[in-house]
CSV table of C-alpha atoms in Angstrom, one decimal:
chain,number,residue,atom,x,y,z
A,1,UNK,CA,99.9,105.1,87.2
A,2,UNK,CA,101.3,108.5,88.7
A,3,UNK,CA,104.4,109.8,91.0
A,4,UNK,CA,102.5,110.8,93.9
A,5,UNK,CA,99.4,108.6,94.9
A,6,UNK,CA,97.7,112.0,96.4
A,7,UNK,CA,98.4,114.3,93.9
A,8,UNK,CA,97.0,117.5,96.6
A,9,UNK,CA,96.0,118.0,99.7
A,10,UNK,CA,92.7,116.8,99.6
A,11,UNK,CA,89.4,116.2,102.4
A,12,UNK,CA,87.9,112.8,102.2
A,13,UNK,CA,85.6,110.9,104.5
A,14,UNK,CA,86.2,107.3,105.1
A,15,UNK,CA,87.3,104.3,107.8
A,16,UNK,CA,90.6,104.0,109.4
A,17,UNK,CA,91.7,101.3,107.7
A,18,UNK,CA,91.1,102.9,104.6
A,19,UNK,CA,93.6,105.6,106.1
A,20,UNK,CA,96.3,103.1,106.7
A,21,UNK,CA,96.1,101.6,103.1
A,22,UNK,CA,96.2,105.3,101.8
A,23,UNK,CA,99.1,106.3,103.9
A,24,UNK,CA,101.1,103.7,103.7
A,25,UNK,CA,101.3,104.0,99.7
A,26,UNK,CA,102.0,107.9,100.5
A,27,UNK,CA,104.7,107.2,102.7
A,28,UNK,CA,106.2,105.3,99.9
A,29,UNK,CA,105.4,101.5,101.1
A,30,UNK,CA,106.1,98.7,98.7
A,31,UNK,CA,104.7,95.3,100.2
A,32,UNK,CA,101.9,94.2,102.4
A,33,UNK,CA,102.5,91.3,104.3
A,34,UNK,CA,98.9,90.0,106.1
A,35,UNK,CA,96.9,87.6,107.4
A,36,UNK,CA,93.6,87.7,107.8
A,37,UNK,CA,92.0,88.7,111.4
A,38,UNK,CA,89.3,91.3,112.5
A,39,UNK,CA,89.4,94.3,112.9
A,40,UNK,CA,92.5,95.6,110.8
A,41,UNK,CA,91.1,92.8,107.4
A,42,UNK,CA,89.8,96.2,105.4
A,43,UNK,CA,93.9,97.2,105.8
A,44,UNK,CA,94.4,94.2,103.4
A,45,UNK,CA,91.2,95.0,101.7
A,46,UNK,CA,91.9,98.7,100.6
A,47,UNK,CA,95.8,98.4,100.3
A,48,UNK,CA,95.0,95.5,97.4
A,49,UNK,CA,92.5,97.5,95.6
A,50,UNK,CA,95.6,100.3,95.5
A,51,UNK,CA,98.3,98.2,95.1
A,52,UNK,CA,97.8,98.0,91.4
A,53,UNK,CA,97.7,101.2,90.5
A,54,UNK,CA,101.1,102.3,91.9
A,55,UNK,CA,103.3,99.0,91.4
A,56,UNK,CA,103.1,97.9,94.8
A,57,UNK,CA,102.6,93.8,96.3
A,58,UNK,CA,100.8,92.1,98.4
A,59,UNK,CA,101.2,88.6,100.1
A,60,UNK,CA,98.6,86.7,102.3
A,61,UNK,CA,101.0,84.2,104.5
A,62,UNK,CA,99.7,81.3,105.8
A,63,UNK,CA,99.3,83.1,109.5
A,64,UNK,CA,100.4,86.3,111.2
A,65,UNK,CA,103.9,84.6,112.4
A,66,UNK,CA,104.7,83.9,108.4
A,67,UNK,CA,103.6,87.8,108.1
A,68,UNK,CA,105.5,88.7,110.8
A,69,UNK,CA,109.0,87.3,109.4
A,70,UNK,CA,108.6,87.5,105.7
A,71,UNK,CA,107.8,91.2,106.5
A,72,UNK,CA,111.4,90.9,108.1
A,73,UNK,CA,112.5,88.8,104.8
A,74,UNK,CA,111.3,92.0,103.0
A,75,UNK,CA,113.1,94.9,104.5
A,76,UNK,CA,116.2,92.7,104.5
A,77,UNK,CA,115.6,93.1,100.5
A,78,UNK,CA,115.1,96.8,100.8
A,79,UNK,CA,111.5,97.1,100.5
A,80,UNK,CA,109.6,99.3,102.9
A,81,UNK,CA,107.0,96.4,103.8
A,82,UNK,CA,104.7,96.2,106.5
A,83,UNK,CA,102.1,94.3,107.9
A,84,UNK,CA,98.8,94.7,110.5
A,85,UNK,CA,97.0,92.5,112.9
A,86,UNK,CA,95.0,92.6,116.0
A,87,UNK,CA,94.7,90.2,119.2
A,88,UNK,CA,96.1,86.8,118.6
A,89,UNK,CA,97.5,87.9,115.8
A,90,UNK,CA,100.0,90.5,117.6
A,91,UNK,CA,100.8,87.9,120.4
A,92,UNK,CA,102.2,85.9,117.3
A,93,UNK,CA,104.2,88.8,116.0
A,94,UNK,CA,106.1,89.3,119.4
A,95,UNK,CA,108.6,86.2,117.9
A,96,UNK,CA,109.3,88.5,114.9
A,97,UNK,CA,109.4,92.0,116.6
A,98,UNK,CA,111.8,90.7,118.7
A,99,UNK,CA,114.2,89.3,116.0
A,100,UNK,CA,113.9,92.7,114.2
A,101,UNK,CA,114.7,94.4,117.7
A,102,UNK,CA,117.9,92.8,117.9
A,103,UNK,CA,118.9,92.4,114.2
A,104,UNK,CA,118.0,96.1,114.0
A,105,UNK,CA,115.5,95.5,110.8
A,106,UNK,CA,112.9,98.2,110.3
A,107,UNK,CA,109.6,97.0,110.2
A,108,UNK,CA,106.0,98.6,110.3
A,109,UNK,CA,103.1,96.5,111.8
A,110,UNK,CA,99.7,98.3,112.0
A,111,UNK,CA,97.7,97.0,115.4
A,112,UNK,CA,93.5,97.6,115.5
A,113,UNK,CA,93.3,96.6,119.0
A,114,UNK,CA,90.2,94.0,119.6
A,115,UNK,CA,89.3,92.6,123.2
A,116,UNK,CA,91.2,90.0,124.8
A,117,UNK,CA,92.2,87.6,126.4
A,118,UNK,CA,92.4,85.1,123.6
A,119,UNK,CA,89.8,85.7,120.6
A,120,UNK,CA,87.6,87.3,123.3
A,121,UNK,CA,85.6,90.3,121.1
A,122,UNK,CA,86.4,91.6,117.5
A,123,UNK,CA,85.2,94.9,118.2
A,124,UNK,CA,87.2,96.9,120.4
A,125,UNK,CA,89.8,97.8,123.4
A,126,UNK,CA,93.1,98.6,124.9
A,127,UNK,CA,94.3,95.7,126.0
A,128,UNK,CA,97.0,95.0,123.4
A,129,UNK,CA,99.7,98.0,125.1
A,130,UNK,CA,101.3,95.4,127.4
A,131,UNK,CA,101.7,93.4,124.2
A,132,UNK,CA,102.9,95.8,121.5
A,133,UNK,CA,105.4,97.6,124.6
A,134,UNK,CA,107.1,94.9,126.0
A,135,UNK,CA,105.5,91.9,124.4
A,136,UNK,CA,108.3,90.0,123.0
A,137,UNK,CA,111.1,88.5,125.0
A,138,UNK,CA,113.7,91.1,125.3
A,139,UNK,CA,114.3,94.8,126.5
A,140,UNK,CA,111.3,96.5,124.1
A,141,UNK,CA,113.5,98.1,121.9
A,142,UNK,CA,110.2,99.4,119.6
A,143,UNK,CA,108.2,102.2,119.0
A,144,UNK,CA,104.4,102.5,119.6
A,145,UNK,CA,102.4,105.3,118.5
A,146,UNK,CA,98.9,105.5,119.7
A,147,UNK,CA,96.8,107.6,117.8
A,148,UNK,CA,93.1,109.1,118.5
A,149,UNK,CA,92.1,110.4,115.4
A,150,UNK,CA,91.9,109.5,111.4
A,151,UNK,CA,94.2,112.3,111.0
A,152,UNK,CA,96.8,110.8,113.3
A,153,UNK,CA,96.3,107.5,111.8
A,154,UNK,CA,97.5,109.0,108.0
A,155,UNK,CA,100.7,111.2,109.6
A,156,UNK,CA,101.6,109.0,111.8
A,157,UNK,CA,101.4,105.9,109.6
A,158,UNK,CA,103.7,108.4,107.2
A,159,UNK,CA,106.4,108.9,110.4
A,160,UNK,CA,106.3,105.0,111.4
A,161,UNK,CA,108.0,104.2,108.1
A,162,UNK,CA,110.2,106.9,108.1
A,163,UNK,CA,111.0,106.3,112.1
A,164,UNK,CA,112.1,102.5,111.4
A,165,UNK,CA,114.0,103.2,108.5
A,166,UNK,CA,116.1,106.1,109.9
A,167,UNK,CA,116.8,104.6,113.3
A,168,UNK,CA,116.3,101.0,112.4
A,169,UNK,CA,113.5,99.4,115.0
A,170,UNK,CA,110.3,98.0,114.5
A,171,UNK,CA,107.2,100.4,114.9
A,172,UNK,CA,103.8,99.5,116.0
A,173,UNK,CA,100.9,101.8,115.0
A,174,UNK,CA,98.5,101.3,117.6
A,175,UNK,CA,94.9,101.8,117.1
A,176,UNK,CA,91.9,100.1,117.8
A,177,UNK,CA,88.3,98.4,116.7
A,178,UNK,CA,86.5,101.8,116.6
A,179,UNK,CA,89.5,103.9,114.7
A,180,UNK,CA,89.1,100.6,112.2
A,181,UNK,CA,86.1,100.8,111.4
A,182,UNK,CA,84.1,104.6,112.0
A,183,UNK,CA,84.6,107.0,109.9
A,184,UNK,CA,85.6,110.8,110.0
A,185,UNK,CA,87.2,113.1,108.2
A,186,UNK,CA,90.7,113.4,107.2
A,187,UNK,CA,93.2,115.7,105.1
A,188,UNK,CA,95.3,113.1,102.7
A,189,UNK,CA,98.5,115.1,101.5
A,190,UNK,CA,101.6,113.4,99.7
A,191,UNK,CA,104.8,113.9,102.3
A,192,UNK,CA,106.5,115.8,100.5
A,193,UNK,CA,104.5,118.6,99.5
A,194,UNK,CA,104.8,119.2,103.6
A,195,UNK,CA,108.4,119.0,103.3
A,196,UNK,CA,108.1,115.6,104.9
A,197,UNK,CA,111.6,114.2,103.2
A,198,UNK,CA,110.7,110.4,103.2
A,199,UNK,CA,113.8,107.9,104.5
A,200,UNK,CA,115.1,105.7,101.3
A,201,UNK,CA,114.8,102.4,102.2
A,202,UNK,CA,118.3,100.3,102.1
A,203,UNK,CA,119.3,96.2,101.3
A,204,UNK,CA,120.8,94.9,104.0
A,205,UNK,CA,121.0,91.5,102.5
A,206,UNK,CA,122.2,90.8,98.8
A,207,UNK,CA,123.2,93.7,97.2
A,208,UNK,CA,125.4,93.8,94.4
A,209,UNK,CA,129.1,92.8,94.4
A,210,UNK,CA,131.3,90.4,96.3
A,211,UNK,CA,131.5,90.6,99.5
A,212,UNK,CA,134.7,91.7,101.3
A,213,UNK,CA,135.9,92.4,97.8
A,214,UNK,CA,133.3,94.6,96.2
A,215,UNK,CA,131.7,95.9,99.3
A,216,UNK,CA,132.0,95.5,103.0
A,217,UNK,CA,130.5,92.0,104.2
A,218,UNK,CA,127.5,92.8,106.3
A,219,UNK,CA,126.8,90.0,109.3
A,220,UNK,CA,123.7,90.5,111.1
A,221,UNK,CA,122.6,88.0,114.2
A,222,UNK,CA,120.3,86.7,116.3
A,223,UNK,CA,121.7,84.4,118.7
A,224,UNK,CA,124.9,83.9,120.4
A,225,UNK,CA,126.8,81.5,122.4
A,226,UNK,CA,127.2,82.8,125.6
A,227,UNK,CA,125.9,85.5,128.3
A,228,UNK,CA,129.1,88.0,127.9
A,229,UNK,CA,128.4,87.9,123.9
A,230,UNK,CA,124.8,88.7,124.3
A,231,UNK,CA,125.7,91.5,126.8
A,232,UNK,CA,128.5,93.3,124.5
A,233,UNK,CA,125.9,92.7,121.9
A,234,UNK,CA,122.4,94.4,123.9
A,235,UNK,CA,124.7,97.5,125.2
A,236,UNK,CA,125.2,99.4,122.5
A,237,UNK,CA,121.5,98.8,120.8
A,238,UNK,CA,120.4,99.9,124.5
A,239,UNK,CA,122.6,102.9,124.0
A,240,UNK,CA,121.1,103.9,120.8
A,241,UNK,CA,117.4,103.3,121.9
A,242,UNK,CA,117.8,105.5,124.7
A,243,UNK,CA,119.5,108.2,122.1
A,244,UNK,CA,116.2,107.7,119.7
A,245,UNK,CA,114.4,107.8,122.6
A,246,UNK,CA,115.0,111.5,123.4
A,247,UNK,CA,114.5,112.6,119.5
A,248,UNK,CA,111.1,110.9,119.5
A,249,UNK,CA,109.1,111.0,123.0
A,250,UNK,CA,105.8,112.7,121.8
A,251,UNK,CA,102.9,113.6,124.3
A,252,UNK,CA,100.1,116.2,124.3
A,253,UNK,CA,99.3,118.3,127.8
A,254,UNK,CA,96.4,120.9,128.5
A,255,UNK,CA,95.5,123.2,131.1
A,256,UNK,CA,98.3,121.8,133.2
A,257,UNK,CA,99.7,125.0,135.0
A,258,UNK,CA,96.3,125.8,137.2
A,259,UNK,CA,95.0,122.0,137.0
A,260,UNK,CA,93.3,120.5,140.3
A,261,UNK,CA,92.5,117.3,138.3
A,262,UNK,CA,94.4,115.8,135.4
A,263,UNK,CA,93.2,113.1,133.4
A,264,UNK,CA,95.6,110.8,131.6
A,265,UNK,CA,94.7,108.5,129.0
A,266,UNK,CA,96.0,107.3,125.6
A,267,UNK,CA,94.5,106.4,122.0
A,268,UNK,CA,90.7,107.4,121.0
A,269,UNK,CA,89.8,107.4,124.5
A,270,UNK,CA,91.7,110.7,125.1
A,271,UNK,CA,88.6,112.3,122.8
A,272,UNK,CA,86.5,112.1,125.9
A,273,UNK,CA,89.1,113.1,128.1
A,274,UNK,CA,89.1,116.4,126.1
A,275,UNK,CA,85.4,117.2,125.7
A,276,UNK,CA,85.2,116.2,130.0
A,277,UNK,CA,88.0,118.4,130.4
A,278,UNK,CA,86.5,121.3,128.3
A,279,UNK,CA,82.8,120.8,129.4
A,280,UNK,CA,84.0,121.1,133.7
A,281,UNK,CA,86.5,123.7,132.9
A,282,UNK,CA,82.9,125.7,131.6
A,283,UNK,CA,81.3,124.9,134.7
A,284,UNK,CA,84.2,126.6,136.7
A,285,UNK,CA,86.1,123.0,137.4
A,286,UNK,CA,89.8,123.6,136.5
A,287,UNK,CA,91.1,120.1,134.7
A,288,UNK,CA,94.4,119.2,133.1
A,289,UNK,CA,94.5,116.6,130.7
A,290,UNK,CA,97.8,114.6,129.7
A,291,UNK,CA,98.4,111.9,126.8
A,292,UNK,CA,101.1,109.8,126.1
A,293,UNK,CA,101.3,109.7,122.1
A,294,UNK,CA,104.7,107.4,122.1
A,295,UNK,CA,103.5,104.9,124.9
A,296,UNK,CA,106.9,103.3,124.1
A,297,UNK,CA,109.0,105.4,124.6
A,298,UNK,CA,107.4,106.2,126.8
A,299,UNK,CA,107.4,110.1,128.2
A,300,UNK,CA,108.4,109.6,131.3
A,301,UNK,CA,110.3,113.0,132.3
A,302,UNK,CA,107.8,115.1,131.0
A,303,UNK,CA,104.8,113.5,133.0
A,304,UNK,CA,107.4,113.7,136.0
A,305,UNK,CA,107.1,117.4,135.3
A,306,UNK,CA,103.2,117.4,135.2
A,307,UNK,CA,103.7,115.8,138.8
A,308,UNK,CA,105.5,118.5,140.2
A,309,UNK,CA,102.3,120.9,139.3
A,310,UNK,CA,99.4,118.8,139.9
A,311,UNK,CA,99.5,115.4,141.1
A,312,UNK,CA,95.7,114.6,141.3
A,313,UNK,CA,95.4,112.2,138.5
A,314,UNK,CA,92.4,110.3,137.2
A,315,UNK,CA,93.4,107.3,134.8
A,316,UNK,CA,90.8,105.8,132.1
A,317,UNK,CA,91.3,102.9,129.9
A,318,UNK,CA,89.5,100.9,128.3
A,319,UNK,CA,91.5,97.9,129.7
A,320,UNK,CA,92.8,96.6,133.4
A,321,UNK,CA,95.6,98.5,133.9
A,322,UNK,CA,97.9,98.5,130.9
A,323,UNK,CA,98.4,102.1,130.4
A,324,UNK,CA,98.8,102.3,133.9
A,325,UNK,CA,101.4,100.2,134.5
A,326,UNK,CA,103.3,102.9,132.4
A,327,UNK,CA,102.9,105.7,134.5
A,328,UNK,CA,103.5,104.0,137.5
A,329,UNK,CA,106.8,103.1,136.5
A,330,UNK,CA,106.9,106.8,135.1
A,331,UNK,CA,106.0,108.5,138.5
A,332,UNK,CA,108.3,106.0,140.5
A,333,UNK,CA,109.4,107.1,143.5
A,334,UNK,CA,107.4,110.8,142.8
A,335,UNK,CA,105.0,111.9,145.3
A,336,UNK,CA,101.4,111.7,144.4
A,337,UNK,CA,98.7,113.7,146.4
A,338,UNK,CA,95.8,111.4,144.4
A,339,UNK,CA,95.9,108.4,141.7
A,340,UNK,CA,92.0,107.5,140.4
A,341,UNK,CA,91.4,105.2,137.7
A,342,UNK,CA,88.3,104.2,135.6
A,343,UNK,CA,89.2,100.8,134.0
A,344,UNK,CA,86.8,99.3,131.1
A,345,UNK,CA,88.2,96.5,129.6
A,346,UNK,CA,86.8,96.3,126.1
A,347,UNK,CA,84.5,98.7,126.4
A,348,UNK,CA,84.4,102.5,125.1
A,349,UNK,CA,84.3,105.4,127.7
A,350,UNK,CA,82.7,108.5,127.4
A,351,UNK,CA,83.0,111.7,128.5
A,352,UNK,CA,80.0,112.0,130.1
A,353,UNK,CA,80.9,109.4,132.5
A,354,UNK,CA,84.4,111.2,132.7
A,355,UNK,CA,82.5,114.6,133.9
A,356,UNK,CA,79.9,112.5,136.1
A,357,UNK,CA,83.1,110.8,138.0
A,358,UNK,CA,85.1,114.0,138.7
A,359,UNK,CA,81.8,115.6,139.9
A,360,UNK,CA,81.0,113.0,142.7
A,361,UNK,CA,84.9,112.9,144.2
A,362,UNK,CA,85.3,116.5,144.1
């Protein structure tokens, strides 16, 4: 057993799941709570073959709602745990999320987005943002990543656990079928070698000492009696959300400033917005591409911005809408010249077909 699981920086070629297991124990996880469910099961797979080797646990619950709270159950002990799902399993989750929105308990929960509704496909989509954004009942007080690559899969499955443990809200991970289960290449590193200072995790719940005597009592809740004591209550964690919000909004933007076309898209389908913005921008066709990386928060200001430079927009997703419903909300009241879409529920997009569509409504 060593210090560091990845002693250097090292190349290796291997799934997304794989990626998660691997960064998770370099981000300094200590439990895995899971359940089984397709396509995020080789998350369970991998981080059991490594648990061993550097003292870490692992529990299969009886469902993805036990998972859900007994990953709760072990932050409260001051374990970094976390857990990962897909489809049904995440709509179970939302009871859990939402506790550990308004308790304020980190947690981590890894989502390989399969098709929906229901049990639908176990392959691929992104239909699961309405769910991992706003899912639970509640004002969303979460984080989402969405990542496009391996290599976003292992950092940002490194700044998820440090994210919930410094500012205290749940954090999804959001990737999908073909992230899960493709491989690619990807630099593993440990943190800290990067000057990445990992966030200690903390007890909340039965440390040592009396209470009130030894140590301050510490009271944390979930429900309350009446509408005024919820309201008191939501403020401030609204007030602090918002505050986290401004420290972590992360997006990518290209070509903006001399853009007739932007795309926007999100997760691995913003590869093919790329290689369609790179391939038309050789044939003399000038187009912008902007991503949202936290779709919650969500960054709304600085699409606003994109807006007032070129607001001829062409939308793909590889679901009806979702992602969409964020930038509407975004570009409220803004004025918009042009707002095309390419919706494929379930189904992965190319760039070709990105190229081919800007072509034919130049």
């Amino acid at each position: 057993m060593t210090d560091k699981p990845v002693q250097e920086e090292k190349r290796v070629f291997m799934t997304g799941n794989e990626v998660v297991a691997w960064a998770a124990v370099a981000a300094g996880a200590d439990i895995m709570y899971g359940y089984p469910i397709t396509p995020q099961n080789e998350v369970m797979h991998y981080w059991t073959r490594l648990a061993p080797k550097f003292d870490k646990k692992f529990l299969q619950t009886e469902d993805e709602l036990s998972a859900g709270f007994a990953t709760i159950g072990g932050a409260l002990a001051g374990r970094k745990s976390f857990s990962a799902t897909a489809g049904p399993g995440t709509t179970l989750f939302q009871e859990p999320v939402s506790m550990a929105e308004m308790m304020r308990i980190p947690m981590v929960v890894v989502v390989q987005q399969r098709g929906g509704p229901s049990t639908a496909t176990v392959i691929y989509s992104q239909q699961e943002v309405n769910m991992v954004t706003f899912g639970g009942n509640g004002e969303g007080w979460r984080v989402v990543y969405s990542t496009a690559t391996h290599q976003e899969v292992y950092d940002y499955t490194i700044k998820s656990f440090n994210v919930a443990w410094k500012y205290r809200f749940p954090v999804f991970l959001l990737g999908d079928g073909y992230q899960a289960k493709m491989r690619e290449p990807v630099t593993m590193y440990n943190p800290e070698d990067r000057g990445i200072e990992l966030v200690e995790a903390e007890a909340t719940l039965g440390q040592e000492g009396v209470p009130g005597k030894d140590r301050p009592a510490r009271h944390i809740r979930n429900a309350y009696s009446v509408e005024e004591e919820l309201y008191e209550a939501s403020m401030p964690i609204q007030e602090e959300w918002e505050k986290m919000a401004e420290e972590i909004t992360e997006w990518e933007e290209e070509n903006i400033e001399d853009a007739d076309v932007v795309i926007i898209s999100h997760g691995v389908v913003s590869r093919a917005a790329i290689a369609a913005m790179n391939r038309l921008r050789e044939k003399g066709i000038k187009v912008g591409y902007f991503r949202p990386i936290t779709l919650r928060p969500f960054p709304d200001q600085q699409l606003r911005e994109v807006a007032k430079k070129c607001s001829n927009f062409l939308l793909v997703e590889s679901a009806l809408g979702q992602l969409a419903r964020l930038v509407k909300d975004a570009l409220f009241n803004i004025p918009v010249d042009n707002f095309d879409t390419i919706y494929k529920p379930g189904v992965g997009i190319t760039a070709e077909e990105l190229v081919e569509h800007i072509q034919k409504t130049r």
